[in-house]
Coordinates of C-alpha atoms and ligand atoms in Angstrom, one line a residue:
M241 CA -13.2 7.8 -21.3
T242 CA -13.1 7.5 -17.5
T243 CA -12.9 10.6 -15.3
I244 CA -9.4 9.8 -14.3
A245 CA -8.3 9.4 -17.9
A246 CA -9.9 12.7 -18.8
N247 CA -8.3 14.4 -15.8
L248 CA -4.9 13.0 -16.8
Q249 CA -5.3 14.4 -20.2
T250 CA -6.2 17.8 -18.8
V251 CA -3.1 17.8 -16.5
R252 CA -0.8 16.7 -19.3
G253 CA -2.3 19.6 -21.3
R254 CA -1.5 22.0 -18.4
I255 CA 2.1 20.8 -18.2
A256 CA 2.5 21.1 -22.0
A257 CA 1.2 24.6 -22.0
A258 CA 3.4 25.6 -19.1
C259 CA 6.4 24.1 -20.9
A260 CA 5.6 25.9 -24.1
R261 CA 5.3 29.2 -22.2
A262 CA 8.7 28.6 -20.5
Q263 CA 10.3 27.4 -23.8
R264 CA 11.0 24.0 -22.3
Q265 CA 10.5 20.6 -23.9
V266 CA 7.5 18.7 -22.5
E267 CA 9.7 15.6 -22.0
E268 CA 11.7 17.5 -19.4
V269 CA 8.8 17.3 -16.9
T270 CA 7.6 14.0 -15.4
L271 CA 4.1 13.7 -14.0
L272 CA 3.9 12.0 -10.7
A273 CA 0.3 11.0 -10.0
V274 CA -0.3 11.3 -6.2
S275 CA -2.7 8.5 -5.3
K276 CA -2.7 8.8 -1.5
T277 CA -6.1 8.0 0.0
F278 CA -7.3 6.4 -3.3
G279 CA -7.5 2.7 -3.8
P280 CA -5.9 0.3 -6.2
E281 CA -8.8 0.6 -8.7
E282 CA -8.1 4.3 -9.2
V283 CA -4.4 3.5 -9.7
R284 CA -5.3 0.8 -12.3
E285 CA -7.5 3.3 -14.1
A286 CA -4.6 5.9 -14.3
H287 CA -2.2 3.2 -15.4
A288 CA -4.7 2.1 -18.2
A289 CA -4.6 5.8 -19.3
G290 CA -0.8 5.7 -19.6
Q291 CA 0.3 6.8 -16.2
R292 CA 3.3 5.0 -14.8
A293 CA 4.8 7.0 -11.8
F294 CA 2.7 7.2 -8.6
G295 CA 3.3 9.1 -5.3
E296 CA 2.2 8.1 -1.9
N297 CA 2.4 9.8 1.5
Y298 CA 1.2 7.2 4.0
I299 CA 3.6 4.3 4.0
Q300 CA 1.5 1.6 5.5
E301 CA -1.4 2.4 3.0
A302 CA 1.1 2.5 0.2
V303 CA 2.7 -0.8 0.9
E304 CA -0.7 -2.5 0.7
K305 CA -1.5 -0.9 -2.6
I306 CA 1.9 -1.7 -4.0
G307 CA 1.4 -5.3 -3.1
L308 CA -2.0 -5.5 -4.7
L309 CA -0.7 -3.9 -7.9
S310 CA 2.6 -5.8 -8.2
G311 CA 1.5 -7.2 -11.6
L312 CA 1.7 -3.7 -13.2
A313 CA 4.9 -2.1 -14.2
L314 CA 4.6 1.0 -11.9
E315 CA 7.1 3.3 -10.3
W316 CA 6.4 4.1 -6.7
H317 CA 7.6 7.4 -5.1
C318 CA 7.4 8.0 -1.3
I319 CA 6.5 11.7 -0.9
G320 CA 5.4 11.6 2.8
P321 CA 7.4 12.1 5.9
I322 CA 9.7 9.1 6.7
Q323 CA 10.2 8.3 10.4
S324 CA 13.1 6.0 11.4
N325 CA 10.7 3.2 12.1
K326 CA 9.4 3.3 8.5
T327 CA 12.7 3.3 6.6
R328 CA 12.7 -0.4 6.1
L329 CA 9.3 -0.4 4.4
V330 CA 10.3 2.4 2.2
A331 CA 13.6 0.7 1.3
Q332 CA 11.8 -2.5 0.5
H333 CA 8.9 -1.3 -1.5
F334 CA 9.5 2.0 -3.1
D335 CA 11.6 3.1 -6.1
W336 CA 12.1 6.7 -5.0
A337 CA 12.0 8.6 -1.7
H338 CA 11.5 12.4 -2.1
T339 CA 11.5 13.5 1.6
V340 CA 15.0 12.6 2.9
D341 CA 16.1 15.5 5.0
R342 CA 18.7 14.1 7.4
L343 CA 21.7 11.7 7.1
K344 CA 20.4 9.2 9.6
I345 CA 17.3 8.4 7.5
A346 CA 19.5 8.2 4.3
Q347 CA 21.9 5.8 6.0
R348 CA 19.0 3.5 7.2
L349 CA 17.5 3.5 3.7
S350 CA 20.8 2.5 2.2
E351 CA 21.4 -0.2 4.8
Q352 CA 17.9 -1.6 4.4
R353 CA 17.7 -1.6 0.7
P354 CA 17.2 -5.2 -0.3
E355 CA 20.0 -6.9 -2.3
G356 CA 19.2 -7.3 -5.9
K357 CA 17.1 -4.1 -6.1
P358 CA 18.5 -1.1 -8.0
P359 CA 19.6 1.8 -5.7
L360 CA 16.8 3.7 -4.2
C361 CA 16.4 7.1 -5.9
V362 CA 16.5 9.9 -3.4
C363 CA 15.6 13.6 -3.3
I364 CA 16.6 15.9 -0.5
Q365 CA 13.6 17.7 0.9
V366 CA 14.5 21.4 1.3
N367 CA 12.6 23.8 3.6
I368 CA 13.0 26.5 0.9
D369 CA 10.8 29.2 2.5
G370 CA 12.1 28.7 6.0
G371 CA 8.9 27.8 7.9
P372 CA 10.3 27.0 11.4
S373 CA 8.1 23.9 12.0
K374 CA 8.4 22.5 8.5
S375 CA 10.2 19.4 7.5
G376 CA 13.1 19.7 5.1
A377 CA 16.8 20.5 5.4
A378 CA 17.8 24.1 5.7
P379 CA 19.1 25.3 2.3
G380 CA 22.6 25.9 3.8
E381 CA 22.8 22.2 5.0
V382 CA 21.9 20.7 1.6
A383 CA 25.3 20.6 0.0
E384 CA 26.9 18.6 2.8
L385 CA 23.9 16.2 3.1
A386 CA 24.0 15.7 -0.7
R387 CA 27.7 14.8 -0.6
E388 CA 27.1 12.3 2.2
I389 CA 24.1 10.7 0.4
A390 CA 26.1 10.4 -2.8
R391 CA 28.6 8.2 -0.9
L392 CA 25.9 5.7 0.3
P393 CA 26.1 2.5 -1.7
N394 CA 22.4 1.7 -2.1
L395 CA 21.1 5.2 -2.8
R396 CA 21.2 7.3 -5.9
L397 CA 20.9 11.0 -5.3
R398 CA 18.5 12.4 -7.9
G399 CA 17.8 15.9 -6.7
L400 CA 15.8 18.3 -4.5
M401 CA 12.1 18.3 -3.4
T402 CA 10.1 21.2 -1.9
I403 CA 6.6 21.9 -0.6
P404 CA 6.4 25.7 -0.3
E405 CA 3.6 27.5 1.4
P406 CA 0.7 28.2 -1.0
G407 CA 1.2 31.5 -2.8
A408 CA -1.7 33.8 -3.5
D409 CA -0.9 34.3 -7.2
F410 CA 1.5 33.1 -9.9
E411 CA 4.4 35.4 -8.9
A412 CA 4.1 34.5 -5.2
Q413 CA 4.0 30.8 -6.1
K414 CA 7.0 31.1 -8.4
A415 CA 9.3 32.8 -5.9
P416 CA 10.1 29.7 -3.7
H417 CA 10.3 27.5 -6.7
E418 CA 12.9 29.9 -8.2
A419 CA 14.8 29.8 -5.0
A420 CA 14.9 26.0 -5.1
A421 CA 15.9 26.0 -8.8
A422 CA 18.8 28.4 -7.9
L423 CA 20.0 26.1 -5.1
F424 CA 19.8 23.2 -7.6
R425 CA 21.9 25.0 -10.1
Q426 CA 24.4 26.0 -7.4
L427 CA 24.8 22.5 -6.2
R428 CA 25.3 21.2 -9.7
A429 CA 27.9 23.9 -10.3
Q430 CA 29.7 22.6 -7.2
G431 CA 29.9 19.1 -8.9
I432 CA 27.0 17.5 -7.1
E433 CA 25.3 15.3 -9.7
M434 CA 21.5 15.6 -9.7
D435 CA 18.8 15.7 -12.4
T436 CA 15.5 16.1 -10.6
L437 CA 13.7 19.1 -9.2
S438 CA 10.5 17.7 -7.6
M439 CA 8.1 20.7 -7.1
G440 CA 4.7 21.8 -8.1
M441 CA 1.3 20.4 -7.2
T442 CA -2.3 20.8 -8.5
A443 CA -2.5 24.5 -7.5
D444 CA 1.0 25.7 -8.6
L445 CA 2.3 23.3 -11.2
E446 CA 2.5 26.1 -13.9
A447 CA 4.6 28.3 -11.6
A448 CA 6.8 25.3 -10.7
V449 CA 7.4 24.4 -14.4
A450 CA 8.1 28.1 -15.2
A451 CA 10.8 28.0 -12.5
G452 CA 12.4 24.7 -13.8
S453 CA 10.6 21.8 -12.1
T454 CA 11.4 18.4 -13.7
M455 CA 8.7 16.5 -11.7
V456 CA 5.3 17.7 -10.7
R457 CA 3.4 15.8 -8.0
V458 CA -0.3 16.1 -8.8
G459 CA -3.2 14.5 -6.8
T460 CA -6.4 16.4 -6.7
A461 CA -6.5 17.4 -10.4
I462 CA -6.2 13.7 -11.3
F463 CA -8.1 11.7 -8.7
G464 CA -10.4 14.4 -7.3
G465 CA -10.7 15.8 -3.7
R466 CA -9.5 13.9 -0.7
P467 CA -11.2 13.8 2.7
K468 CA -9.6 16.5 4.9
K469 CA -7.2 14.6 7.1
E470 CA -4.0 15.6 5.4
G471 CA -0.7 15.5 7.1
Ligands
LIG534 C1 -0.7 15.5 -1.4 C2 0.6 15.9 -2.0 C3 0.7 16.3 -3.3 C4 -0.5 16.4 -4.2 O1 -1.2 17.5 -3.9 P1 -2.5 18.1 -4.8 O2 -2.7 19.4 -4.3 O3 -3.6 17.1 -4.5 O4 -2.0 18.0 -6.2 C5 2.0 16.6 -3.8 N1 3.1 16.6 -3.0 C6 3.0 16.2 -1.7 C7 4.2 16.1 -0.8 C8 1.7 15.9 -1.1 O5 1.6 15.5 0.2

């Protein structure tokens, strides 16, 4: 077995154990393999080990990879910041965008989605722990943004996404995830249709699953460490 295949097995085991502890079904949690900075060969290896959904942060890098791997039935998720001048590439090449936090970006994605493609699945990124310089909509703005996005013809609102500050222990990790889950429930109770809570990474996926995550975004535990240039 390759290292990536073994790592995937370990991560699936972590998700299954976290689901069991939370009395949730393992099918409720999708694993997104975050392949940023890794090449097409690593993605192929993960695909050969049964992985289908991949997350990318750097749009230009992702578009090249997506092109090289177009023969495989993969699902591509944009999880990096989306500037206005990159919306067209995201609309053309990705299946999901997790980091939509303002209407202008959503409108451009909808306008630029090519005809014949299914609607682009969208999550609203929420700045759940209130970091002043962080991307993400403020929790109080999310309901209105969600209603506007739901009206755009070529987008399909799927849910919320968060990147909380790293917590020192399980309880500290769980708190922002629980706040996001509470917001998610509140929006659904207000009639906003959503099915996805994108939260949890290598360090905190157990806490995220305990709080109700339906999609964990895992890079390091699958592909190994990345050079430190992260944005
Ligand atoms: C890089 C990244 C991940 C994966 O992080 P790991 O700690 O390597 O699992 C998940 N989500 C986002 C938004 C990222 O940028």
